[in-house]
Coordinates of C-alpha atoms in Angstrom, one line a residue:
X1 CA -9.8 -60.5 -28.9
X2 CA -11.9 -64.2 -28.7
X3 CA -10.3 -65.4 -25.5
X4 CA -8.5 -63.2 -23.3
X5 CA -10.5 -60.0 -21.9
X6 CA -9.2 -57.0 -20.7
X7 CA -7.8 -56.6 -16.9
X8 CA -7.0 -53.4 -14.6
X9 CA -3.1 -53.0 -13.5
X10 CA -3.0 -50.0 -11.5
X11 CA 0.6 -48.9 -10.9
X12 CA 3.0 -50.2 -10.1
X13 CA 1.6 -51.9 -13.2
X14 CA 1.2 -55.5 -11.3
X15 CA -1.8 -57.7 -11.0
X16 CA -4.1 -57.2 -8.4
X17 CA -4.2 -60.4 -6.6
X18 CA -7.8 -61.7 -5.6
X19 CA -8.9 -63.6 -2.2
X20 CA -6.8 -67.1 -1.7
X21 CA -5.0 -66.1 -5.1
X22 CA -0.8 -65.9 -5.2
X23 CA 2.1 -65.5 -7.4
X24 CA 3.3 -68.2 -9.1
X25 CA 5.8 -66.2 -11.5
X26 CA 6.3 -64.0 -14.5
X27 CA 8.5 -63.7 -17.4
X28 CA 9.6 -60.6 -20.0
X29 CA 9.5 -59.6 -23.5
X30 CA 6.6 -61.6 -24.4
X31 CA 4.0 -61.9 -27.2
X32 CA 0.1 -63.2 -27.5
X33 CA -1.4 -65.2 -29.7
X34 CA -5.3 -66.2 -30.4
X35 CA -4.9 -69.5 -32.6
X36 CA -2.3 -68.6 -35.8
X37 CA -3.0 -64.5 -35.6
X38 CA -1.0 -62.6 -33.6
X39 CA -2.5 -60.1 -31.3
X40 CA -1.0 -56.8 -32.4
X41 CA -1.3 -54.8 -28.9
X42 CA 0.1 -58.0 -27.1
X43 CA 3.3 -58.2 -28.5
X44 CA 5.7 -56.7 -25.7
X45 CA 4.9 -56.9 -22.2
X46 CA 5.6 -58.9 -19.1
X47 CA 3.7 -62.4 -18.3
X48 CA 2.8 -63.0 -14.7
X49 CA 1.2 -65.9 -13.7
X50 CA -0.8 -66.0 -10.6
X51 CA -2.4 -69.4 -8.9
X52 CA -6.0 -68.4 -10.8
X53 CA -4.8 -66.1 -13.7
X54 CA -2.2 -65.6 -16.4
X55 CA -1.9 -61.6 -17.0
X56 CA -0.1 -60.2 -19.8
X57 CA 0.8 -56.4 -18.7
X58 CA 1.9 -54.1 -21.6
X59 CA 4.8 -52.5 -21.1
X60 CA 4.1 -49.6 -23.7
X61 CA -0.1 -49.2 -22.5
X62 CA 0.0 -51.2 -19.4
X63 CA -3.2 -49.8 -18.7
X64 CA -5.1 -50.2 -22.4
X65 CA -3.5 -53.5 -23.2
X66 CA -3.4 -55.7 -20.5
X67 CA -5.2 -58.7 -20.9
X68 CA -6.0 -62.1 -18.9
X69 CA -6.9 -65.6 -18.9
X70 CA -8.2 -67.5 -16.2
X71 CA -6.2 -71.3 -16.1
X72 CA -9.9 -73.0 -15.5
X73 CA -10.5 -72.3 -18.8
X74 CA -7.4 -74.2 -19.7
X75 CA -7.8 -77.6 -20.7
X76 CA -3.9 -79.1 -21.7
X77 CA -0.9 -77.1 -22.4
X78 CA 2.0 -78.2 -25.3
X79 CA 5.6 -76.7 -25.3
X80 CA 7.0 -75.7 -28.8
X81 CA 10.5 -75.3 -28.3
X82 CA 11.0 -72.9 -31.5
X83 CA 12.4 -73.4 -35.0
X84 CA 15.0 -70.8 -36.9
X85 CA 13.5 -67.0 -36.9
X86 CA 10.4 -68.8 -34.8
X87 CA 10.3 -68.2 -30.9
X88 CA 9.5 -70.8 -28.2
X89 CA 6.3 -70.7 -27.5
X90 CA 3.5 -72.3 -24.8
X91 CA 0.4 -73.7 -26.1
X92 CA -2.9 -73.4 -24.5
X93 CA -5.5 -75.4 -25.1
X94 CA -8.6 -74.0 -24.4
X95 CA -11.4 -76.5 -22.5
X96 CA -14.6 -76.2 -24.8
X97 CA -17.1 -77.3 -22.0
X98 CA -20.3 -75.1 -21.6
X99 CA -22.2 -74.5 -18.4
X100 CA -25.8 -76.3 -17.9
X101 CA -28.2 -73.6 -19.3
X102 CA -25.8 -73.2 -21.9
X103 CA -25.5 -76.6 -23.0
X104 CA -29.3 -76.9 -22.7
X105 CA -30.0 -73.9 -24.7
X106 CA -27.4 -75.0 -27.5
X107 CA -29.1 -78.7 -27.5
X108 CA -32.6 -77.3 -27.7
X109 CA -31.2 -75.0 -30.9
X110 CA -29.2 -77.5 -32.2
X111 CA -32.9 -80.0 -32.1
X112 CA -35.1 -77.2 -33.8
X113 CA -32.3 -76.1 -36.4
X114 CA -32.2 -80.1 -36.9
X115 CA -35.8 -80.3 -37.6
X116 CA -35.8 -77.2 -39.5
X117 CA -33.6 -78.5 -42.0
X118 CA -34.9 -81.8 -42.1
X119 CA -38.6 -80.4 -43.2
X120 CA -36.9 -78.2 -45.6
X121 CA -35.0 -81.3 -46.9
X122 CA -38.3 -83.0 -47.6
X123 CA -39.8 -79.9 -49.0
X124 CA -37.2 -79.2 -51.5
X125 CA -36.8 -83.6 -52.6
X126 CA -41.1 -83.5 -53.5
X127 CA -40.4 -80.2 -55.6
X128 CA -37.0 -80.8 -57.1
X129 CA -37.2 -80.8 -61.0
X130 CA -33.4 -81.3 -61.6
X131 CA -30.3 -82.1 -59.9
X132 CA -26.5 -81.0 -61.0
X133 CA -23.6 -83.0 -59.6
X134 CA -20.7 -81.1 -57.9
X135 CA -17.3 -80.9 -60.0
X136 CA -15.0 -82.0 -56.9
X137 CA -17.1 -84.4 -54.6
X138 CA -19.4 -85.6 -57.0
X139 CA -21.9 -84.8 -54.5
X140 CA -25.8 -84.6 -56.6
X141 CA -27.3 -80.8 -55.7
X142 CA -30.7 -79.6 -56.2
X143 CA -31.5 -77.3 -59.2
X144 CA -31.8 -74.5 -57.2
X145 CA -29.0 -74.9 -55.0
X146 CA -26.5 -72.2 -55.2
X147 CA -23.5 -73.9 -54.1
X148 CA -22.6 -77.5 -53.6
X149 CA -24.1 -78.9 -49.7
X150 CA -21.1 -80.9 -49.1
X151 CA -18.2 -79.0 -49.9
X152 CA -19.7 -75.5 -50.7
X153 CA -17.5 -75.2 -54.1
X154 CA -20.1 -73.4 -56.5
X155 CA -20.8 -74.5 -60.0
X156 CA -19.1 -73.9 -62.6
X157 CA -20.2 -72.4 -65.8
X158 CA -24.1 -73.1 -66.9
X159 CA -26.1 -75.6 -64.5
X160 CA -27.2 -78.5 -66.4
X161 CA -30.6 -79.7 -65.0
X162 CA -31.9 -83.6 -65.6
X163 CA -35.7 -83.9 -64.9
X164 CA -36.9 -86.8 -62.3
X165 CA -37.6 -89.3 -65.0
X166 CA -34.0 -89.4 -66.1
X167 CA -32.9 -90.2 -62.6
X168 CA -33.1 -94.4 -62.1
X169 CA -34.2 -95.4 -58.7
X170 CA -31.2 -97.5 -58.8
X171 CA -28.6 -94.6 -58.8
X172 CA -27.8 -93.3 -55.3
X173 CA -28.6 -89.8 -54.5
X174 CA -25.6 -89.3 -51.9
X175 CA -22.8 -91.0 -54.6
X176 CA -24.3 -91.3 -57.4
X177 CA -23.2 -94.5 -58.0
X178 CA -25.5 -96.6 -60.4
X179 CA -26.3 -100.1 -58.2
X180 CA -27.9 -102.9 -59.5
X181 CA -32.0 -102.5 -60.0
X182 CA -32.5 -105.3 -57.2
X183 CA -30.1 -103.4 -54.6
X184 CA -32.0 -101.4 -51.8
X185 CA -28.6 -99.9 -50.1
X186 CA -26.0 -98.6 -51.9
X187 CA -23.3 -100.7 -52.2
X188 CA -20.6 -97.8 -51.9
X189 CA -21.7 -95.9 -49.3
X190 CA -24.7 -97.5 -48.0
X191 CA -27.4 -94.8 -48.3
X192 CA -31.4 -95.7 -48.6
X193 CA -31.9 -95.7 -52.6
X194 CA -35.3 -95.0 -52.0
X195 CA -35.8 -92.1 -49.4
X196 CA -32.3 -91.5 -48.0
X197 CA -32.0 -87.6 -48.1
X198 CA -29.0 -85.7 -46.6
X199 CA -28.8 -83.7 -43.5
X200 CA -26.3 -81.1 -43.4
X201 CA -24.3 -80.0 -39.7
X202 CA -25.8 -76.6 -38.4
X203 CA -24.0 -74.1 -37.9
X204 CA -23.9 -74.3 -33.9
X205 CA -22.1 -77.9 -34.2
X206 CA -19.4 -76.6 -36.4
X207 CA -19.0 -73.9 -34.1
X208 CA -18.7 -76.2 -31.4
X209 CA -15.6 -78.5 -33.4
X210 CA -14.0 -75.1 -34.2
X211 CA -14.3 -74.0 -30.7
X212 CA -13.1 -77.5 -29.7
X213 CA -9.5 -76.7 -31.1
X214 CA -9.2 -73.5 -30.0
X215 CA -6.0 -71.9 -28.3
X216 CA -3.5 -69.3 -27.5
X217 CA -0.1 -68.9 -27.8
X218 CA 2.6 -67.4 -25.5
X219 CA 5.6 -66.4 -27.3
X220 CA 9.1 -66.0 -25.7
X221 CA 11.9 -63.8 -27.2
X222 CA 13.9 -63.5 -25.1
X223 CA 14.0 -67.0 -23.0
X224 CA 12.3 -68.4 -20.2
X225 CA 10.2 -70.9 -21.9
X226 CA 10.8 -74.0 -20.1
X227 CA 10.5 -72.5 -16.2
X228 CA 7.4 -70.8 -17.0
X229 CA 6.2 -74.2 -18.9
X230 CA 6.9 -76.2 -15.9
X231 CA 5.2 -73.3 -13.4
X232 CA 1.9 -73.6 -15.3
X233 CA 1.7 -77.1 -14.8
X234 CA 2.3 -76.9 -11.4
X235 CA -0.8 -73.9 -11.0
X236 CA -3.0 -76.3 -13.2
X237 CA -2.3 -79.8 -11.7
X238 CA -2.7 -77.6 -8.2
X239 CA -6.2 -76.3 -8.9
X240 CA -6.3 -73.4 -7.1
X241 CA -9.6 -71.9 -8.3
X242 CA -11.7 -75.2 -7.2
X243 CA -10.6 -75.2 -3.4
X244 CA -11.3 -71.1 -3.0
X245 CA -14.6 -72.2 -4.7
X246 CA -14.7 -75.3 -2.1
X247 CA -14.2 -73.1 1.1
X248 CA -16.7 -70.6 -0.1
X249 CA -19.4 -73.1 -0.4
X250 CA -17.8 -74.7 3.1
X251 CA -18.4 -71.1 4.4
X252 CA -21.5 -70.2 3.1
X253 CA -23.3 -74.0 4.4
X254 CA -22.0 -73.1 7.9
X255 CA -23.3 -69.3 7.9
X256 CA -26.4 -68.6 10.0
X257 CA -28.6 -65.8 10.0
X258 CA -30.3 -64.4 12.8
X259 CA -31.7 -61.4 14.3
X260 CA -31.2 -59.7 17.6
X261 CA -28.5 -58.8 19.6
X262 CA -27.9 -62.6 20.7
X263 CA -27.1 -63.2 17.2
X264 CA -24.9 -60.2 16.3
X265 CA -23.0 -61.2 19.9
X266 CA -22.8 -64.9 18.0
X267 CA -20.9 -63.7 15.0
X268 CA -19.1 -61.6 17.1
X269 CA -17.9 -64.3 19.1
X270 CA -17.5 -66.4 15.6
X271 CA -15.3 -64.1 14.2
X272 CA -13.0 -64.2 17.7
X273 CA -12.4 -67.7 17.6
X274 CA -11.8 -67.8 14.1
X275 CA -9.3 -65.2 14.5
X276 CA -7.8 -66.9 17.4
X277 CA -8.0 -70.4 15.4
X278 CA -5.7 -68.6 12.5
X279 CA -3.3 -67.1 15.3
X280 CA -2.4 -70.4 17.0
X281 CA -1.9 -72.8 14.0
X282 CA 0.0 -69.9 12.5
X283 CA 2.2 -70.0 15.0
X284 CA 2.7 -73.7 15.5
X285 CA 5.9 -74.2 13.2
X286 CA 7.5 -72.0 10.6
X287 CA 6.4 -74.3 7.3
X288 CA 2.8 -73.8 8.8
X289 CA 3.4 -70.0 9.4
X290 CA 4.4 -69.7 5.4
X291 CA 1.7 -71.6 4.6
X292 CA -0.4 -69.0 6.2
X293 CA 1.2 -66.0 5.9
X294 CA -1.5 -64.5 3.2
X295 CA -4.2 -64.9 5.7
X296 CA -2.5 -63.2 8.6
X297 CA -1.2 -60.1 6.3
X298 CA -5.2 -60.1 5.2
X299 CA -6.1 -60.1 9.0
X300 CA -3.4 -56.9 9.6
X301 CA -4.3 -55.2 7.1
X302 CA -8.6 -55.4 7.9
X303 CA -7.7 -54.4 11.5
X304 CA -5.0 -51.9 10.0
X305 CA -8.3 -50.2 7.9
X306 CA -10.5 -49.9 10.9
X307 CA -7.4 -48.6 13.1
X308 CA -6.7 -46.2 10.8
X309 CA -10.2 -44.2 11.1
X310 CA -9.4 -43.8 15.0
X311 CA -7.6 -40.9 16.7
X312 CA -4.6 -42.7 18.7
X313 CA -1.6 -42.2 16.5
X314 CA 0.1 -44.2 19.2
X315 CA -2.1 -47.6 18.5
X316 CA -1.8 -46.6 14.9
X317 CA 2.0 -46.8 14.9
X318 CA 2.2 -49.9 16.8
X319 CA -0.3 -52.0 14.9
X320 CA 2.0 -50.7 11.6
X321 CA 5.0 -52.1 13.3
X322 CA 2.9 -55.3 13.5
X323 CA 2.2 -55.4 9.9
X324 CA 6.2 -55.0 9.0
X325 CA 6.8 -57.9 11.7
X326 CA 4.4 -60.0 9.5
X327 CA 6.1 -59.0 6.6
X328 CA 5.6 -59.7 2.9
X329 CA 3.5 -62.8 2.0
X330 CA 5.3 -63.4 -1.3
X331 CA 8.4 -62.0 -1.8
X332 CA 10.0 -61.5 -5.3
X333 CA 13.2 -63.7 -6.1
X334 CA 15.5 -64.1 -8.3
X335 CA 14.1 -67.7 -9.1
X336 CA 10.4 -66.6 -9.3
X337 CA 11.7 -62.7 -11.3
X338 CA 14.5 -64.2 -13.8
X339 CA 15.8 -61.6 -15.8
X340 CA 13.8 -59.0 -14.8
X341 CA 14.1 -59.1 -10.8
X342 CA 15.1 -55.6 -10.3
X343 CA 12.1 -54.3 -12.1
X344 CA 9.8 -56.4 -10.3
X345 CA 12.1 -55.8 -7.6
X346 CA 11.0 -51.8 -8.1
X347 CA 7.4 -52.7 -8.0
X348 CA 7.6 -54.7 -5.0
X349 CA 9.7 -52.0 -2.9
X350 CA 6.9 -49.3 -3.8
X351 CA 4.1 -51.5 -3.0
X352 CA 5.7 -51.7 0.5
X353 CA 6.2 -47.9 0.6
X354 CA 3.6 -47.0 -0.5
X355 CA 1.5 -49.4 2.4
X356 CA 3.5 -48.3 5.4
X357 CA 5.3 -45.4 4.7
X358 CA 2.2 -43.4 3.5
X359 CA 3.1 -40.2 5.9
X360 CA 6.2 -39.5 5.3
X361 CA 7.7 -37.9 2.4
X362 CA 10.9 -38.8 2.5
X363 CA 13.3 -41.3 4.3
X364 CA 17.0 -42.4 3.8
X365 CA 18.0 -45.2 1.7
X366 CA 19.3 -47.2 4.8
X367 CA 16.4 -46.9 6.7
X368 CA 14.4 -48.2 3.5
X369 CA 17.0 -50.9 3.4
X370 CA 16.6 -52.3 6.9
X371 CA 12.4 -51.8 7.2
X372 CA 12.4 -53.4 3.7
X373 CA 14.2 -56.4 4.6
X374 CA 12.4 -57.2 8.1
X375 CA 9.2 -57.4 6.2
X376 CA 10.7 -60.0 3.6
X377 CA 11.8 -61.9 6.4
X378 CA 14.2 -64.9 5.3
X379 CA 14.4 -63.8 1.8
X380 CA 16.4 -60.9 1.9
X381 CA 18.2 -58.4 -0.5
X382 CA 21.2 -57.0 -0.5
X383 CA 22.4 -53.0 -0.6
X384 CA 22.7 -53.4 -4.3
X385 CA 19.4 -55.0 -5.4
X386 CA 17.9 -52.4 -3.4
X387 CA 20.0 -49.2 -5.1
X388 CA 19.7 -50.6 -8.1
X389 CA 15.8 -51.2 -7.7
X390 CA 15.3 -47.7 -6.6
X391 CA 16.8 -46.6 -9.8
X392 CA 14.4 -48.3 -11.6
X393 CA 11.3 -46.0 -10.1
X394 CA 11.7 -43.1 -13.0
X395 CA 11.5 -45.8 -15.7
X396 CA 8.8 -48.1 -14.2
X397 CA 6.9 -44.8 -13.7
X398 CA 6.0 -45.5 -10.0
X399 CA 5.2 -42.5 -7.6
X400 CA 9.0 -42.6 -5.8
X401 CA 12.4 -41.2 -6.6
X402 CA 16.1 -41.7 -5.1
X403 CA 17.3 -38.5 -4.9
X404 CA 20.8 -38.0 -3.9
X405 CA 21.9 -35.1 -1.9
X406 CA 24.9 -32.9 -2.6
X407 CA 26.8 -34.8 0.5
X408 CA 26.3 -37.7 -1.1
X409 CA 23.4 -39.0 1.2
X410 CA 20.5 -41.3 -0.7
X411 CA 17.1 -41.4 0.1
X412 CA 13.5 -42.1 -1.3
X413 CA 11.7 -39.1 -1.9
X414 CA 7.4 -39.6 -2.7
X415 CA 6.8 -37.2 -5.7
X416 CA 3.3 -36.3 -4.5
X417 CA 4.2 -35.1 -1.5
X418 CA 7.6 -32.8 -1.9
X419 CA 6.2 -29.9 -1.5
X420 CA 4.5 -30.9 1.7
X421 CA 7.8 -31.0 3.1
X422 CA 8.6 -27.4 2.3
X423 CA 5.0 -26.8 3.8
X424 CA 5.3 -29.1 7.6
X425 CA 9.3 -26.9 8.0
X426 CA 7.4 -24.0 7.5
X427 CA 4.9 -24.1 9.6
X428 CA 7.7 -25.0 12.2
X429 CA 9.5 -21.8 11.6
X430 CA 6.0 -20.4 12.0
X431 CA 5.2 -21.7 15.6
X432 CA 9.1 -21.2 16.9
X433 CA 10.8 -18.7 14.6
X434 CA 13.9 -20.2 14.1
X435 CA 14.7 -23.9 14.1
X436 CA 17.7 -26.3 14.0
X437 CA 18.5 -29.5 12.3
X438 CA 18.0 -31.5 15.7
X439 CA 15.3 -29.9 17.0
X440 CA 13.4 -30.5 13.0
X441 CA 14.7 -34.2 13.1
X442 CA 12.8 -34.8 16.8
X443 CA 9.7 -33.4 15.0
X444 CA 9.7 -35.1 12.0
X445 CA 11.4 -38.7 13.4
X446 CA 13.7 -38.2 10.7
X447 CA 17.5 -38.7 10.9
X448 CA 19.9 -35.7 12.0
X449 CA 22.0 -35.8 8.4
X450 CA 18.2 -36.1 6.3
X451 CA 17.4 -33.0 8.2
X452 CA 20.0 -31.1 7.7
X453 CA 20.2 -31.4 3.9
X454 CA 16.2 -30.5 3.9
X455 CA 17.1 -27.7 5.7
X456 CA 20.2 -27.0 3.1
X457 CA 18.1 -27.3 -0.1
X458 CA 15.7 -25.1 1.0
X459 CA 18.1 -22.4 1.9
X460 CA 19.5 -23.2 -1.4
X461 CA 15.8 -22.7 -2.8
X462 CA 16.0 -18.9 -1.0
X463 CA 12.8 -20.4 1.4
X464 CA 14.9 -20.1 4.2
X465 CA 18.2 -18.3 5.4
X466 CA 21.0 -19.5 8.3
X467 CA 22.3 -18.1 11.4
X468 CA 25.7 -20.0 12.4
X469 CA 26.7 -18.3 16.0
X470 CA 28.2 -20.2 18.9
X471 CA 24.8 -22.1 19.8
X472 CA 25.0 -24.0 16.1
X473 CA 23.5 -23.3 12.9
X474 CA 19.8 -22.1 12.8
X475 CA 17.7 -21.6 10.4
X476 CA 14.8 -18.5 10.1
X477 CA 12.2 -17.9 7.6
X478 CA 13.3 -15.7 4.7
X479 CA 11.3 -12.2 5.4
X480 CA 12.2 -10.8 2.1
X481 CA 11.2 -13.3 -0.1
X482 CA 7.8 -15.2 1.5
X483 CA 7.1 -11.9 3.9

C-alpha cells in the first residue's frame, strides 16, 4: 500500500478516537482502492469516518487489515455514482504538497540532477559521431543512445549512423526540420540551430506530476454513497485537525515552567480553574453542554483513573455514577449507523460495559437496558435495539454473551469472568455454610430472580445441593463432589 498505512482496532473492532477527534459516521460492505488497482485485503470491511481520519476495519482480519487515511492529506473529493456491474464510488484526491525540508531537499536534487544532465548533455554533443532519428517522434538521438530521449521507444532494426559533416547547420537538432541557411531559430519549433541541446525532466519531477494525480477510491456495494459523500465534505470543509493543532500551540505559548513549590501550587491552582472554567460553561445551556460533552467525559474519566487506585469503594461507586450521569459523548444512531446500527449498536453497548460494569460478571438485561439508556441521554433505544444488539456479541466477537435462563430471564454474562462467579458463591458458602437466594443477592447487589437461577445452575452443575424446609430454600456446598 502507497497511501493508506496500517491502524490498531482493538475489539470491539472500532477506531480508537484521538484527543479533540469524534465520529462523523461509517458505512458497510466496502472496498479500497490505490488509483485503478484494487487493494486485495481491503475489499470487505466497514468505513468509519472520524473528524481527523477515515478507517477502513476488516471484517474478516480486523486486526491485520485495517488501514487509515488522515483527511489533511486530502485535497478535493469526486462522487462517481456507478455504471452497470461498476459500484458507486468516492474519489479522493490526494494533496501533493511537501513539507519545508522536504521541498528544499527535493529542489536542491532536482538543481544538481539538472546540472548533472546538462554537463552530460554537453559532453556527449562535443563527442557525438552520429545521430539516428526516432521512428515515432522523429526526435534526432545520439549514436549511442539506447532508446529514443523523448518518447523512450527503442530503435528498430540496425542504427544507421550519419557523421557531423553530413549534418547542415541549417537542420534543427530538436525537429529536424531543414530551415533556410540564413535562419538562426527554427521556424517550427523555435530551437537555437546553433547550440540548442535538449534537457530531459529528471526523474524527481515526474515523480512529482505522478504524485500530483494521485488517489484512492472507496467503493460501495451495498449503498450509502451519497450520505457518506456529503459527511466527508462536511469533516473536510470543517477542518478539524488544524484547530486541535491551533489549541495545542495556544496551550503550549501559555505554559510556564518553573521550579519550587510556588510553582507546582501555580499549576495546581491552573489546573482548578480550568476545571472549574469547563464545569460552568458546560452547564450554561444544553446546546453548549453537547458541544462539550467530550471534554467533561475526558475530565471523568482522568479523575475516574486516579480514583480507582484509592481504597474507598464508596467514592469509587459514586464517582462511577457520575460518569453514567455524563453519559456517552457520541451516541450511535440510526442516521450516523445506516444499515448496520445494531452491529455498531453491539460495539457501543460493550464499550459501555465494559467501562462501568468492569466488576461484575453478570447483570440482567433490564438493568443493562435502563443504565444503558441514562448514559445516552436524549438519544435513546428501545427494548428491541438493545435484544437484538446483544445478540450480535457472539458474531462481532466481543467479550459478552446474553444468556437466557431456563425461566426465561435474560442477562449479559462477561465470558472472562464466569467462573469467578462459581468462585465469589463459594467462598460464601465457605464463610456461612449454607446460603439463600436473598441473602446471595444482598452480597452481590444483584437481583433476587438473577440469584436464584445462579444458584439453580450451579446445583444443576452438581457444585451445590438444596435444602427446601419451612425457613425457604437453602443452598450448601456439595461435600461429596468438591470435599
Amino acid at each position: 500500500m502507497k497511501y493508506f498505512k496500517n491502524t490498531h482496532v482493538p475489539p470491539p473492532h472500532r477506531p480508537v478516537l484521538g484527543e479533540f477527534e469524534g465520529m462523523v459516521g461509517q458505512q458497510t460492505n466496502v472496498g479500497l482502492y490505490e488509483g485503478k488497482h484494487k487493494l486485495p485485503d481491503q475489499q470487505n470491511g466497514v468505513c468509519y469516518l472520524t473528524s481527523h481520519r477515515m478507517v477502513y476495519v476488516d471484517r474478516a482480519a480486523p486486526i491485520e487489515h485495517s488501514v487509515e487515511i488522515a483527511l489533511e492529506r486530502i485535497d478535493r473529493i469526486e462522487s462517481y455514482s456507478g455504471f452497470l456491474r461498476s459500484s458507486p464510488k468516492i474519489i479522493l484526491y490526494l494533496s501533493s504538497k511537501p513539507n519545508a525540508a522536504a521541498a528544499a531537499a527535493a529542489t536542491a536534487e532536482t538543481t544538481a540532477t539538472a546540472e548533472t544532465t546538462a554537463n552530460t548533455t554537453a559532453e556527449t554533443t562535443t563527442t557525438m559521431t552520429g545521430v539516428w532519428a526516432c521512428s515515432i517522434c522523429f526526435y534526432s538521438n545520439s549514436a549511442t543512445a539506447p532508446k529514443c530521449g523523448l518518447c523512450g521507444v527503442k530503435p528498430v532494426g540496425n542504427i544507421e549512423t550519419a557523421p557531423p559533416s553530413s549534418h547542415s547547420a541549417s537542420q534543427c537538432r530538436v525537429c529536424t526540420f531543414e530551415n533556410h541557411p540564413s535562419m538562426r531559430l527554427c521556424e517550427m519549433c523555435g530551437a537555437d540551430l546553433a547550440t540548442e541541446t535538449v534537457h530531459l525532466p529528471p526523474a524527481e519531477k515526474i515523480e512529482q506530476e505522478m504524485e500530483a494525480n494521485a488517489c484512492v477510491k472507496v467503493a460501495f456495494r451495498s449503498g450509502g454513497q451519497a450520505p457518506f459523500y456529503s459527511l466527508m465534505k462536511e469533516a473536510l470543509h470543517a477542518r478539524a485537525w488544524e484547530t486541535k493543532r491551533a489549541v495545542v500551540a495556544e496551550t503550549g505559548r501559555r505554559q510556564k515552567r518553573g521550579v519550587g513549590i510556588s510553582a507546582i501550587q501555580d499549576r495546581i491552582a491552573q489546573s482548578t480553574q480550568s476545571t472549574q472554567e469547563t464545569m460552568v460553561d458546560a452547564f450554561q445551556d444544553l446546546q453548549r453542554l453537547i458541544t462539550n460533552a467530550t471534554e467533561m467525559v475526558q475530565l471523568a474519566e482522568s479523575i475516574s483513573l486516579k480514583m480507582s487506585k484509592e481504597t474507598n469503594d464508596k467514592e469509587a461507586a459514586r464517582l462511577r455514577s457520575y460518569c453514567m450521569d455524563l453519559g456517552i459523548a457520541r451516541p450511535v444512531t440510526r442516521d450516523s449507523a445506516g444499515s448496520v446500527y445494531h452491529q455498531e449498536l453491539a460495539r457501543e453497548l460493550a464499550e459501555f460495559l465494559a467501562r462501568f460494569l468492569e466488576k461484575e460478571a453478570v447483570k440482567p438485561l433490564t438493568d443493562v437496558y435502563c443504565v444503558f439508556n441514562r448514559a445516552r441521554g436524549v438519544a435513546l433505544v428501545s427494548p428491541g435495539d438493545v435484544y437484538k444488539a446483544s445478540l450480535q456479541f457472539e458474531s462481532l466477537q466481543l467479550p459478552f454473551r446474553l444468556h437466557r435462563f431456563p425461566s426465561g430471564l435474560l442477562a449479559i454474562q462477561s465470558i472472562a469472568m464466569e467462573d469467578e462467579i462459581i468462585t465469589r458463591i463459594l467462598s460464601h458458602l465457605q464463610r456461612q455454610c449454607h446460603i439463600t437466594a436473598l441473602e446471595l443477592a444482598e452480597l452481590e447487589q444483584w437481583a433476587i430472580a438473577l440469584a436464584t437461577e445462579e444458584l439453580l445452575k450451579m446445583e444443576r452443575k452438581g457444585i451445590v445441593c438444596r435444602d427446601e424446609g419451612p425457613t425457604g430454600l437453602s443452598f450448601y456446598k456439595n461435600l461429596f463432589i468438591i470435599g
